mmCIF file of C-alpha atoms in Angstrom:
data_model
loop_
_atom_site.group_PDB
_atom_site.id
_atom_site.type_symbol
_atom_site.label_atom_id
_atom_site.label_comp_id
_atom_site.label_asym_id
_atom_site.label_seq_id
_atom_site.Cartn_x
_atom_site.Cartn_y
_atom_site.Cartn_z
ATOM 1 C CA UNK C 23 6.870 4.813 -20.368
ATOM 2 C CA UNK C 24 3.063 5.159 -18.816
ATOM 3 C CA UNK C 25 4.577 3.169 -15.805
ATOM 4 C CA UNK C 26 5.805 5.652 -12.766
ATOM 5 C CA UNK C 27 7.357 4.064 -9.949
ATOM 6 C CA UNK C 28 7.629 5.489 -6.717
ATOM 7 C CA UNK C 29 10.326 4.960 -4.098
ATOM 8 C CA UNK C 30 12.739 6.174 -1.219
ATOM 9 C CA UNK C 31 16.096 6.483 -1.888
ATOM 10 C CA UNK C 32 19.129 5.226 1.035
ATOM 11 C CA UNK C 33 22.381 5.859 0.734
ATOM 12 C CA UNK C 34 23.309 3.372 3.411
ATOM 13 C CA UNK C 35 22.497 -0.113 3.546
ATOM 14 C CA UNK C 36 19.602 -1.330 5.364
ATOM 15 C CA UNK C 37 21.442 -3.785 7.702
ATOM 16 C CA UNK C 38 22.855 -0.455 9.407
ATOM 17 C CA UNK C 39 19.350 -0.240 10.843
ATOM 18 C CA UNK C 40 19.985 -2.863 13.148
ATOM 19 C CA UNK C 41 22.427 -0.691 15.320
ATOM 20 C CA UNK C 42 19.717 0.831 17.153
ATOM 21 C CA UNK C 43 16.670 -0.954 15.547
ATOM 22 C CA UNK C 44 15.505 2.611 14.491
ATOM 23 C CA UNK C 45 14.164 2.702 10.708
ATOM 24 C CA UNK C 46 16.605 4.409 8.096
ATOM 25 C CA UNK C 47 15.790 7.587 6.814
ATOM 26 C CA UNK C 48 15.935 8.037 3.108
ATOM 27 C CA UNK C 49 17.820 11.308 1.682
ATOM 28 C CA UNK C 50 15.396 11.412 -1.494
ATOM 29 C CA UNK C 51 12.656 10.526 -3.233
ATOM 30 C CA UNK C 52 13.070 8.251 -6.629
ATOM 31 C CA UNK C 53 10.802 8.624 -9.217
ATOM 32 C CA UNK C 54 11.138 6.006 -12.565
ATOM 33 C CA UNK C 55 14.777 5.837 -10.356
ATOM 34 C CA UNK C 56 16.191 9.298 -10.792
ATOM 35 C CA UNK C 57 15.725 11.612 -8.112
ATOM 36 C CA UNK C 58 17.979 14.608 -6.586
ATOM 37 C CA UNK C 59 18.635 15.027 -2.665
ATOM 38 C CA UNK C 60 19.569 17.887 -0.766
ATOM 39 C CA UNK C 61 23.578 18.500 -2.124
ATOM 40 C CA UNK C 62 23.296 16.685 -5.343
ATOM 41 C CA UNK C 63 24.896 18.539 -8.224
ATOM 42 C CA UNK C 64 22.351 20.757 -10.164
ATOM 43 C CA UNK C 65 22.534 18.862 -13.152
ATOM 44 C CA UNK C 66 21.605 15.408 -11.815
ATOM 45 C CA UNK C 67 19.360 14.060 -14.301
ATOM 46 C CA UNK C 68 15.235 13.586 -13.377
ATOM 47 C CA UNK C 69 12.922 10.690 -15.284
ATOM 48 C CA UNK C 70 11.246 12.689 -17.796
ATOM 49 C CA UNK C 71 7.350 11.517 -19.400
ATOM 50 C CA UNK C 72 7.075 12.255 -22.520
ATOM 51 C CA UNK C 73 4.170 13.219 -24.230
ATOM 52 C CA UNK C 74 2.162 14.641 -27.078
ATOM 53 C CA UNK C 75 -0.517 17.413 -27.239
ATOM 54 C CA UNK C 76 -3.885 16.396 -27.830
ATOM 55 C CA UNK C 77 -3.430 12.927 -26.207
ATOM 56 C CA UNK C 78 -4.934 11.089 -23.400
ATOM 57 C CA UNK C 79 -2.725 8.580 -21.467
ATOM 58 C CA UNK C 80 -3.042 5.764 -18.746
ATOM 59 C CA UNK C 81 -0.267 6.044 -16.319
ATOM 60 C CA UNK C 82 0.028 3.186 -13.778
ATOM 61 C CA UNK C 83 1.391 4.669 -10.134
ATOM 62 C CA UNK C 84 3.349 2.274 -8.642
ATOM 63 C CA UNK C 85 3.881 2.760 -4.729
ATOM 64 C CA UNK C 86 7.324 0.989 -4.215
ATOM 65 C CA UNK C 87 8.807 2.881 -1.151
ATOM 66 C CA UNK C 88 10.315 1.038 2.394
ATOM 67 C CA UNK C 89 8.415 3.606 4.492
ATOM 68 C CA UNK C 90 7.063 7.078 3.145
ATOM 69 C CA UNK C 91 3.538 7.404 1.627
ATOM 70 C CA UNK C 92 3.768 9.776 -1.393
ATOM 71 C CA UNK C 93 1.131 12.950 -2.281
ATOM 72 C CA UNK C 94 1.417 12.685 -6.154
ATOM 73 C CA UNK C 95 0.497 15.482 -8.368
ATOM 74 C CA UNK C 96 1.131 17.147 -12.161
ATOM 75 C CA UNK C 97 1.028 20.193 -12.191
ATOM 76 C CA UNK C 98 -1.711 22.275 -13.980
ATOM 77 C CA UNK C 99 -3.197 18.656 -14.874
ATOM 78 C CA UNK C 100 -6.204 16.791 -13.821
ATOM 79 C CA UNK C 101 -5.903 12.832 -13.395
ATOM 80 C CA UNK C 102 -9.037 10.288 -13.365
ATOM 81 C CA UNK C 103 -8.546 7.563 -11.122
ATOM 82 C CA UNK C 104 -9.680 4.502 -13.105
ATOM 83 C CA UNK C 105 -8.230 1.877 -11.032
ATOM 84 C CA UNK C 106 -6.930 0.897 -7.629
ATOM 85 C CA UNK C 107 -4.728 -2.394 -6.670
ATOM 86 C CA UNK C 108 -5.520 -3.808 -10.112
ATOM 87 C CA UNK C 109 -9.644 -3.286 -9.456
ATOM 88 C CA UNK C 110 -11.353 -1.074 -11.686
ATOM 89 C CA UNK C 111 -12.849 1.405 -10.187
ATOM 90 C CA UNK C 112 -16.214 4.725 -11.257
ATOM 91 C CA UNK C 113 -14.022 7.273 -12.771
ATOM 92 C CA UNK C 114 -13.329 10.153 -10.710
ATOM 93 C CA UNK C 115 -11.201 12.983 -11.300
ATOM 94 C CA UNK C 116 -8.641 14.525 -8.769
ATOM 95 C CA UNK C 117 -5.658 16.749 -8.815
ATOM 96 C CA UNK C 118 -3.359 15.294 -6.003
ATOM 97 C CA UNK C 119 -3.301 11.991 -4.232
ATOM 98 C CA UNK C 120 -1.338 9.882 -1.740
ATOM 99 C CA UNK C 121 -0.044 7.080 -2.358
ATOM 100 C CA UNK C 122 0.553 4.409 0.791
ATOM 101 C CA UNK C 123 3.748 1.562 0.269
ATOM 102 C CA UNK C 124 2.396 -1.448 -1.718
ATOM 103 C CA UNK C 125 -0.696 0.857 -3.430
ATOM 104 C CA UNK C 126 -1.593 0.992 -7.168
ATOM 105 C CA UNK C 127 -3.316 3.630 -8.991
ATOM 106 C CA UNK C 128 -3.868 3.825 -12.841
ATOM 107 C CA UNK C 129 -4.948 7.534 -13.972
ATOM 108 C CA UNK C 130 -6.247 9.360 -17.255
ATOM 109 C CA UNK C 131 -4.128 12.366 -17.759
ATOM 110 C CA UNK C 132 -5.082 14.552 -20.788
ATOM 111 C CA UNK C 133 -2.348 16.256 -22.317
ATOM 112 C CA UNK C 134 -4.272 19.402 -23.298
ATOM 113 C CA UNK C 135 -1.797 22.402 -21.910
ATOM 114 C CA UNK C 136 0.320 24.289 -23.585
ATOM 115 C CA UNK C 137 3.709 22.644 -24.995
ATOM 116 C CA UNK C 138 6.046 23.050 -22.232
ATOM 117 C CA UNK C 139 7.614 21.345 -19.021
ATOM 118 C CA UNK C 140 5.302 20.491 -16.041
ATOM 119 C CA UNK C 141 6.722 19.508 -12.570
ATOM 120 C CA UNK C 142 5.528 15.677 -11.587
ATOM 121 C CA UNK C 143 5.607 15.310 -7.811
ATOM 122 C CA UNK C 144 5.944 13.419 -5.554
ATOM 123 C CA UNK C 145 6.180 14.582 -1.543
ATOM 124 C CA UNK C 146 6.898 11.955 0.850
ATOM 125 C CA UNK C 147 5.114 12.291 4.379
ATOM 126 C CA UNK C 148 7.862 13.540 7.200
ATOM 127 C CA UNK C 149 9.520 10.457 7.087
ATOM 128 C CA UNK C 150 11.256 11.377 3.986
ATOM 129 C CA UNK C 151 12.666 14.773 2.905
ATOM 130 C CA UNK C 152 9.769 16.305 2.101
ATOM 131 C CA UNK C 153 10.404 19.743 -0.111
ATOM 132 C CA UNK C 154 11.031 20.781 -4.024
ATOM 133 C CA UNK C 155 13.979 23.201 -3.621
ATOM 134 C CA UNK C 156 15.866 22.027 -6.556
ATOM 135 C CA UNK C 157 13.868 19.760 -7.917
ATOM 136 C CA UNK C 158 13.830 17.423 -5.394
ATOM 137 C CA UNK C 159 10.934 14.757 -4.942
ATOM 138 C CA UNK C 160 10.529 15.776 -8.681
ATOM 139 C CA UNK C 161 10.401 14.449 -12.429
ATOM 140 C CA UNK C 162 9.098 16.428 -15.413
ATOM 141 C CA UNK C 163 6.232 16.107 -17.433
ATOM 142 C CA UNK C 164 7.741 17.268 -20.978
ATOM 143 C CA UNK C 165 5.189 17.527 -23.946
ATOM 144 C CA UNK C 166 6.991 17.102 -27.277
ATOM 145 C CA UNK C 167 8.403 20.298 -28.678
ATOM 146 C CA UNK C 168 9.785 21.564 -25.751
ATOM 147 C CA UNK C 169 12.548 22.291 -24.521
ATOM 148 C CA UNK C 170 14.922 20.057 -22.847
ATOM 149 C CA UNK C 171 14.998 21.964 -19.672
ATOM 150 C CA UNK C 172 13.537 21.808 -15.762
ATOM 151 C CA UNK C 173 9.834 23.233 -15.536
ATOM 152 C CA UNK C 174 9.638 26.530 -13.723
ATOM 153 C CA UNK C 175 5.459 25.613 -12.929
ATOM 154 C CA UNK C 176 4.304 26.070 -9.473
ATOM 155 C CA UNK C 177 2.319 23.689 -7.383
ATOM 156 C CA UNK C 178 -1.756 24.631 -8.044
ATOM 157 C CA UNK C 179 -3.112 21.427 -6.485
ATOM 158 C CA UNK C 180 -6.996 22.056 -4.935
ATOM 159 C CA UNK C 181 -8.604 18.603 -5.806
ATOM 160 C CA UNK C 182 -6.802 15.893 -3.775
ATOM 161 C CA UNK C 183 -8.171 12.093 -3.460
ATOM 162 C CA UNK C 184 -10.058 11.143 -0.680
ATOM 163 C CA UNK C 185 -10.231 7.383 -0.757
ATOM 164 C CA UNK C 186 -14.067 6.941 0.219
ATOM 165 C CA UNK C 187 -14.804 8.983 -3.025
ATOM 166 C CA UNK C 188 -13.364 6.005 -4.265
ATOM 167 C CA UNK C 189 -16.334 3.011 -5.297
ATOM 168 C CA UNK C 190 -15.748 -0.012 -7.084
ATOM 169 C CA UNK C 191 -16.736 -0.401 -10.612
ATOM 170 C CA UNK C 192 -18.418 -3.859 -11.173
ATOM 171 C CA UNK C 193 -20.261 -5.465 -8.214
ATOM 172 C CA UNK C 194 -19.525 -2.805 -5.877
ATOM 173 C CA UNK C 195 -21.366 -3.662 -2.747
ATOM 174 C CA UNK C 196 -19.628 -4.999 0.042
ATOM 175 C CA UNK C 197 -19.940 -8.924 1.183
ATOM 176 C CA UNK C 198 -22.264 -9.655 3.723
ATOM 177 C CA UNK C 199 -25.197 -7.403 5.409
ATOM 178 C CA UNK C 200 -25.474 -3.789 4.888
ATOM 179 C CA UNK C 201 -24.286 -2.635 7.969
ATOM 180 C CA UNK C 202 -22.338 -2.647 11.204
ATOM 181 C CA UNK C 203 -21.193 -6.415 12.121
ATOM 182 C CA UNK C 204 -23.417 -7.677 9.477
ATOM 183 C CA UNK C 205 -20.848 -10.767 8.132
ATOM 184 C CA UNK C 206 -19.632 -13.708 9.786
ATOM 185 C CA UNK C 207 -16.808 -13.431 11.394
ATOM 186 C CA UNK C 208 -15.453 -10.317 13.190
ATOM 187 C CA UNK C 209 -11.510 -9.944 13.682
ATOM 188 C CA UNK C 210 -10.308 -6.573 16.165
ATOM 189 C CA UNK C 211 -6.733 -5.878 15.541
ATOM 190 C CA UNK C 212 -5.450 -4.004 17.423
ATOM 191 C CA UNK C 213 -1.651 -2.828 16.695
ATOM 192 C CA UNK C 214 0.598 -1.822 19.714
ATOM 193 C CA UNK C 215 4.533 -1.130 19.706
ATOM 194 C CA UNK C 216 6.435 -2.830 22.686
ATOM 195 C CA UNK C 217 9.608 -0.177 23.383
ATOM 196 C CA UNK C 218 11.042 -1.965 26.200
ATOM 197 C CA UNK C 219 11.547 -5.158 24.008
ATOM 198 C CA UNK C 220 15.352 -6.074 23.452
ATOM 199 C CA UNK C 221 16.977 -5.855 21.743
ATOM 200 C CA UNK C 222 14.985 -3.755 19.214
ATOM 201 C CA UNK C 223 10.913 -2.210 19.690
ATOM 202 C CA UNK C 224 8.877 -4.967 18.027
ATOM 203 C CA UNK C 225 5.402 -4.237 16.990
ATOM 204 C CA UNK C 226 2.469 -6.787 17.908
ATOM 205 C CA UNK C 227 -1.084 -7.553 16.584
ATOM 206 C CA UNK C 228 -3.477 -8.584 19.469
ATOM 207 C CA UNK C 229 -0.617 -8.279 21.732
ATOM 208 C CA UNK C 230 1.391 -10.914 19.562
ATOM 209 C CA UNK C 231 4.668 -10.326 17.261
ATOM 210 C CA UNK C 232 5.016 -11.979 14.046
ATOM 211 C CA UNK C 233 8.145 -14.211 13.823
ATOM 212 C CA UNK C 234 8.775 -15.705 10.555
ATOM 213 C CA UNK C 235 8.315 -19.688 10.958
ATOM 214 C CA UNK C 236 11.384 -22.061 9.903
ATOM 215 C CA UNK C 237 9.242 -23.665 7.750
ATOM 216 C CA UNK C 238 6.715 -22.078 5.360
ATOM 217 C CA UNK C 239 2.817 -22.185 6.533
ATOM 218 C CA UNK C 240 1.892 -23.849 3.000
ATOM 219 C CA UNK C 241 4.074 -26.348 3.852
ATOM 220 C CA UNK C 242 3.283 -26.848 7.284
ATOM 221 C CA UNK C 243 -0.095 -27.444 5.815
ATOM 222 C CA UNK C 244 0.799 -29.995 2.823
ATOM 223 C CA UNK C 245 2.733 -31.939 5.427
ATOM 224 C CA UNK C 246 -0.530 -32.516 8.127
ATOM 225 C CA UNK C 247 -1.048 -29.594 9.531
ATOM 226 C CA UNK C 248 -5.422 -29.250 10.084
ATOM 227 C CA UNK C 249 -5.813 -26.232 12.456
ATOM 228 C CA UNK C 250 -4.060 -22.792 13.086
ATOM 229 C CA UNK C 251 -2.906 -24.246 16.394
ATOM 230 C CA UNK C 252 -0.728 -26.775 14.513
ATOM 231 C CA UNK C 253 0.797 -23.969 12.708
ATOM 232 C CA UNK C 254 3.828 -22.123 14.134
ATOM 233 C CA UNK C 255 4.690 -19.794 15.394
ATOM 234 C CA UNK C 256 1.729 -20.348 17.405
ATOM 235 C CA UNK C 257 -0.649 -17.127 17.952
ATOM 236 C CA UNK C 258 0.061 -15.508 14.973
ATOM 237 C CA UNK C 259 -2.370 -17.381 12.475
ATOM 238 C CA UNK C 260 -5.743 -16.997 12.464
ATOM 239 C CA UNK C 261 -7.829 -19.610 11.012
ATOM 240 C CA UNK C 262 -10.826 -18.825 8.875
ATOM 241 C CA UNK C 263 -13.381 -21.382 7.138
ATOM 242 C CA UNK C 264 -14.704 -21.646 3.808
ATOM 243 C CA UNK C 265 -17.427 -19.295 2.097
ATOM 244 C CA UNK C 266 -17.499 -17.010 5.505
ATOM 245 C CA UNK C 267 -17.677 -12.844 5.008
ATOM 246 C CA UNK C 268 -15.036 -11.172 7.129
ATOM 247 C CA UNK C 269 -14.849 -7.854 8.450
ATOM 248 C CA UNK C 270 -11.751 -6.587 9.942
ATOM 249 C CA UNK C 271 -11.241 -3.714 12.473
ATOM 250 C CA UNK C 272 -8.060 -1.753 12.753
ATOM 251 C CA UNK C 273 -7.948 0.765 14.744
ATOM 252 C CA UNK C 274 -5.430 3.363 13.799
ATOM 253 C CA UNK C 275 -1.800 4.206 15.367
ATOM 254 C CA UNK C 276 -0.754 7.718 15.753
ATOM 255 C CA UNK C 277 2.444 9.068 13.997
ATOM 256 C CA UNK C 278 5.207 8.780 16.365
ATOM 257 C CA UNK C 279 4.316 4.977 16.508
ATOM 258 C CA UNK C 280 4.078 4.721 12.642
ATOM 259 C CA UNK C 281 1.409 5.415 11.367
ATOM 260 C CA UNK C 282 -0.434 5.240 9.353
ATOM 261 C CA UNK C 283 0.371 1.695 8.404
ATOM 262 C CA UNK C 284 -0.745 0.415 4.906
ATOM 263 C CA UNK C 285 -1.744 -2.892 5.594
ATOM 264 C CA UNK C 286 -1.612 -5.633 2.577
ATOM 265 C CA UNK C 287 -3.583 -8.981 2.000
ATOM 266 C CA UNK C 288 -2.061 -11.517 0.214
ATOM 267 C CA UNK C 289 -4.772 -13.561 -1.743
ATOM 268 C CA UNK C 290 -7.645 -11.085 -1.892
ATOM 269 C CA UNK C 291 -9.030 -7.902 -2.987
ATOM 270 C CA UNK C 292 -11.224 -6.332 0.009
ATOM 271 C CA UNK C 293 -13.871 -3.809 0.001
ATOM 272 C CA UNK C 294 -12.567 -0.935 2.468
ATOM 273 C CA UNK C 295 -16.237 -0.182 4.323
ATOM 274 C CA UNK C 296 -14.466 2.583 6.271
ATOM 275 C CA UNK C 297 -11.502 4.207 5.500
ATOM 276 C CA UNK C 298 -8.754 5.109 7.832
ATOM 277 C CA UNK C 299 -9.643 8.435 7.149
ATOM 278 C CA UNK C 300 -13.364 8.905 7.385
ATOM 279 C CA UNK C 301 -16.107 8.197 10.289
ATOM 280 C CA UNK C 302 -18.595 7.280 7.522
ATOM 281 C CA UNK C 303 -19.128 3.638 6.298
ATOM 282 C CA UNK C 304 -20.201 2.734 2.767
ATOM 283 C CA UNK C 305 -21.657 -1.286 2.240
ATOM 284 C CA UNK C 306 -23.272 -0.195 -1.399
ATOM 285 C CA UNK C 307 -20.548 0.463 -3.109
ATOM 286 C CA UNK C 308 -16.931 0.754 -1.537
ATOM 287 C CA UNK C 309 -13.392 1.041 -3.386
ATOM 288 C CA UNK C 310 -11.711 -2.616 -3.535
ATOM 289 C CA UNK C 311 -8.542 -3.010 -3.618
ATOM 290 C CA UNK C 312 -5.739 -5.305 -1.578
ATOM 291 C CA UNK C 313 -3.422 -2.285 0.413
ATOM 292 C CA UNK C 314 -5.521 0.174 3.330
ATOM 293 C CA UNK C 315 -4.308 2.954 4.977
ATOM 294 C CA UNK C 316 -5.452 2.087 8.560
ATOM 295 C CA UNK C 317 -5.711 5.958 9.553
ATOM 296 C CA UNK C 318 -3.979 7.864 12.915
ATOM 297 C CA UNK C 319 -5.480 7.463 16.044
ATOM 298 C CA UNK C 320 -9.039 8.682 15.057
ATOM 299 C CA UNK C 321 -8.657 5.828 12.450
ATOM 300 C CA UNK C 322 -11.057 2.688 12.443
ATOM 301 C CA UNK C 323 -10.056 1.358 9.227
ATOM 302 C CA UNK C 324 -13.211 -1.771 8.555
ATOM 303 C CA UNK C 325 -12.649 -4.162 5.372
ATOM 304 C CA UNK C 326 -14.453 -7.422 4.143
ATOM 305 C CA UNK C 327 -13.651 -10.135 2.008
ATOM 306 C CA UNK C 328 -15.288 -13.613 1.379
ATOM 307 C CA UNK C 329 -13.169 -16.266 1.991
ATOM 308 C CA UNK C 330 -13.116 -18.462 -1.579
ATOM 309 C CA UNK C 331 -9.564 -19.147 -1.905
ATOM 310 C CA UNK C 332 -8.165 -21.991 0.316
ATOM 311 C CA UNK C 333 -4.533 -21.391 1.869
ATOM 312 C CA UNK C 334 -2.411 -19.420 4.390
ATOM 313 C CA UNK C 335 -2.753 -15.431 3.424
ATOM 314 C CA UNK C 336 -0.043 -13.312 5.073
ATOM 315 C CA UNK C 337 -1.589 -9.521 6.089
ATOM 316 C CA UNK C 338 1.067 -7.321 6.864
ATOM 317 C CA UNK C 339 2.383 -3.928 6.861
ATOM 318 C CA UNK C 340 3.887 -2.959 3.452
ATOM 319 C CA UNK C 341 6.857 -0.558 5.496
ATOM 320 C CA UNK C 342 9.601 -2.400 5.600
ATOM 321 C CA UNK C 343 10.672 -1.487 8.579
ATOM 322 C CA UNK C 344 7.358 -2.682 10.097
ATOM 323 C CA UNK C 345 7.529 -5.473 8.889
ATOM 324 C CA UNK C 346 11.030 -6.521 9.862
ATOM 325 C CA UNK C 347 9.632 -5.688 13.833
ATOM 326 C CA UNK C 348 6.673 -8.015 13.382
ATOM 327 C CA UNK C 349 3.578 -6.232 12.242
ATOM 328 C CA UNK C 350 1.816 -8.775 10.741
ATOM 329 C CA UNK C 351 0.003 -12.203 10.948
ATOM 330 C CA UNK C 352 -1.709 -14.926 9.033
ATOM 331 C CA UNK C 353 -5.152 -16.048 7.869
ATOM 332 C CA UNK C 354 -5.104 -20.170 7.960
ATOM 333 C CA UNK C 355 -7.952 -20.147 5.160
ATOM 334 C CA UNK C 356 -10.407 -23.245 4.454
ATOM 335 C CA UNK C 357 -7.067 -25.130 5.727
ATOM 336 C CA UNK C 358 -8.595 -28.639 4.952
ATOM 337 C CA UNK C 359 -9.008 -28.051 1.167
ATOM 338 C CA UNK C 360 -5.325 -26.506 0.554
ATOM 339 C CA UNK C 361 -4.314 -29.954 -0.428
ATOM 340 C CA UNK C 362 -6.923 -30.689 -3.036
ATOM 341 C CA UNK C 363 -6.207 -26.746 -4.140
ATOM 342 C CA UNK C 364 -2.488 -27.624 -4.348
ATOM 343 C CA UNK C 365 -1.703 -31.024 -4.749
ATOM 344 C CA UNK C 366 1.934 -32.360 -4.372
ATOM 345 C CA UNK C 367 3.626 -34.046 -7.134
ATOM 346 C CA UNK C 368 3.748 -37.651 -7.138
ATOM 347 C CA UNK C 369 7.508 -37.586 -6.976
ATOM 348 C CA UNK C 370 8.356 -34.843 -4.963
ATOM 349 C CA UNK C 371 8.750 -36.152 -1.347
ATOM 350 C CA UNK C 372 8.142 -33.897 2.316
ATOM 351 C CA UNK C 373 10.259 -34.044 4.848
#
């Protein structure tokens, strides 16, 4: 397969969380769904890709985990990013790269080593296990010909991604003016965690914790709904009008608080202006894509999107965990045309 799926691994069920509202930690790392943990026999089985000498593939990286970002890597090989969140993207060529919850990368790896077995890895941030003793946090790379066995190649990695080397492909610059506050609307959010809440830490946005509605913001929308202040939960939706550039701020959130967070937008791509690890800020020709790592403290993560596609958007964290305890809210977008966007059947009645 040229699809490799990344993920954390439990070996208790996630409803045990809510004993002390602490996240879970995960005892491995999965990749294509076979992984080994610290105690598993020797000879539990690892995903193997298969290829052939002499050939270039496109693999597709799929970042599937509840909580750990990934540092993916091949060993002795090169990958060309060619894609990010399903937005192509300028080719450039790295050895390593992380990989946030909810992210997609597609990379050219040239199969142009020696017939062997290569380690594939994939190192979760503290929040995991990180660590290869035994081949943990590990698949193999196996060209055809060799032999059926676990790589004994060491870790050379010198070239890791840094997402602001990242720039779109077609139309790269960034909606709205070429520089600082030059769009329409400006959103701060600022993330904060609330320990003394009961009975579990909640996170909030602007001082605010999602709750999930009883009934669906669409629907709150098809059935009369015309401003966010009609929506509920009230304070978490944040309504936007049509054809306006956005920019949104997000400060970053040091470790022992989460972070970083990798934020997703529902119903857009966004050009990432600043990354959540850089000071600099690119309007010419930015990486797009729809999940941002918002950065530790010294983060200031700054996207922009145009807002051409009526409805409520949910922007979230992708960590579970996060999730669960609130971090997230809504955009109420061009609310007054959803209907016309999505009309209700004849037939089908609202109550």
């Amino acid at each position: 397969s040229t699809i490799i799926t990344l993920a954390d691994w439990y070996h208790e069920p996630a409803k045990k969380a809510s004993v002390n509202g602490q996240p879970l930690s995960p005892y491995s790392t999965l990749i294509n769904g076979k992984g080994r943990w610290k105690g598993s026999p020797a000879n539990t089985s690892l995903a193997v890709v298969s290829v052939k000498k002499g050939l270039r593939y496109r693999f597709r990286i799929i970042g599937m985990s509840c909580d750990p970002n990934f540092t993916f890597s091949i060993d002795q090989h090169q990958m060309t990013i060619i894609e990010a969140d399903g937005q192509y993207t300028s080719p450039l060529t790295v050895d390593q790269l992380q990989i946030f919850a909810g992210q997609r990368y597609s990379v050219v790896v040239n199969a142009n080593q020696d017939v062997g077995n290569y380690w594939i890895r994939a190192n979760p941030d503290p929040r995991g296990v990180p660590g290869f003793d035994g081949g943990r946090n590990s698949a193999i790379f196996r060209y055809h010909g060799a032999p059926h066995c676990d790589p004994k190649t060491n870790l050379t990695a010198k070239n890791p991604l840094k997402e602001s080397n990242l720039h779109a492909l077609y139309q790269p610059a960034a909606p709205g003016l070429p520089y600082m506050g030059g769009a329409d609307i400006h959103l701060l959010l600022n993330i904060s965690v609330n320990l003394t809440h009961t009975p579990f830490p909640n996170y909030l946005i602007n001082n605010v914790t999602f709750v999930p509605p009883t009934i669906p913001a669409l629907l709150q929308i098809m059935s009369g709904a015309q401003t966010a202040q009609d929506l509920l939960p009230q304070r978490s939706y944040y309504e936007l009008p049509r054809n306006r550039v956005v920019e949104l701020t997000i400060p970053g959130t040091p470790f022992e608080f989460g972070g970083p967070h990798p934020f997703h937008l529902h119903g857009h791509s966004f050009s990432v202006v600043r990354s959540g690890d850089s000071d600099q800020y690119n309007y010419i020709n930015p990486v797009r894509r729809d999940v941002v790592n918002t950065g530790f403290v010294d983060g200031n993560t700054t996207i922009r999107f145009v807002t051409d596609s009526a409805g409520p958007w949910f922007f979230h964290c992708h960590i579970d965990w996060h999730l669960e305890l609130g971090l997230a809210i809504v955009f109420a977008e061009d609310i007054s045309s959803v209907k016309a966007t999505d009309p209700t059947p004849g037939k089908w009645p609202l109550r």
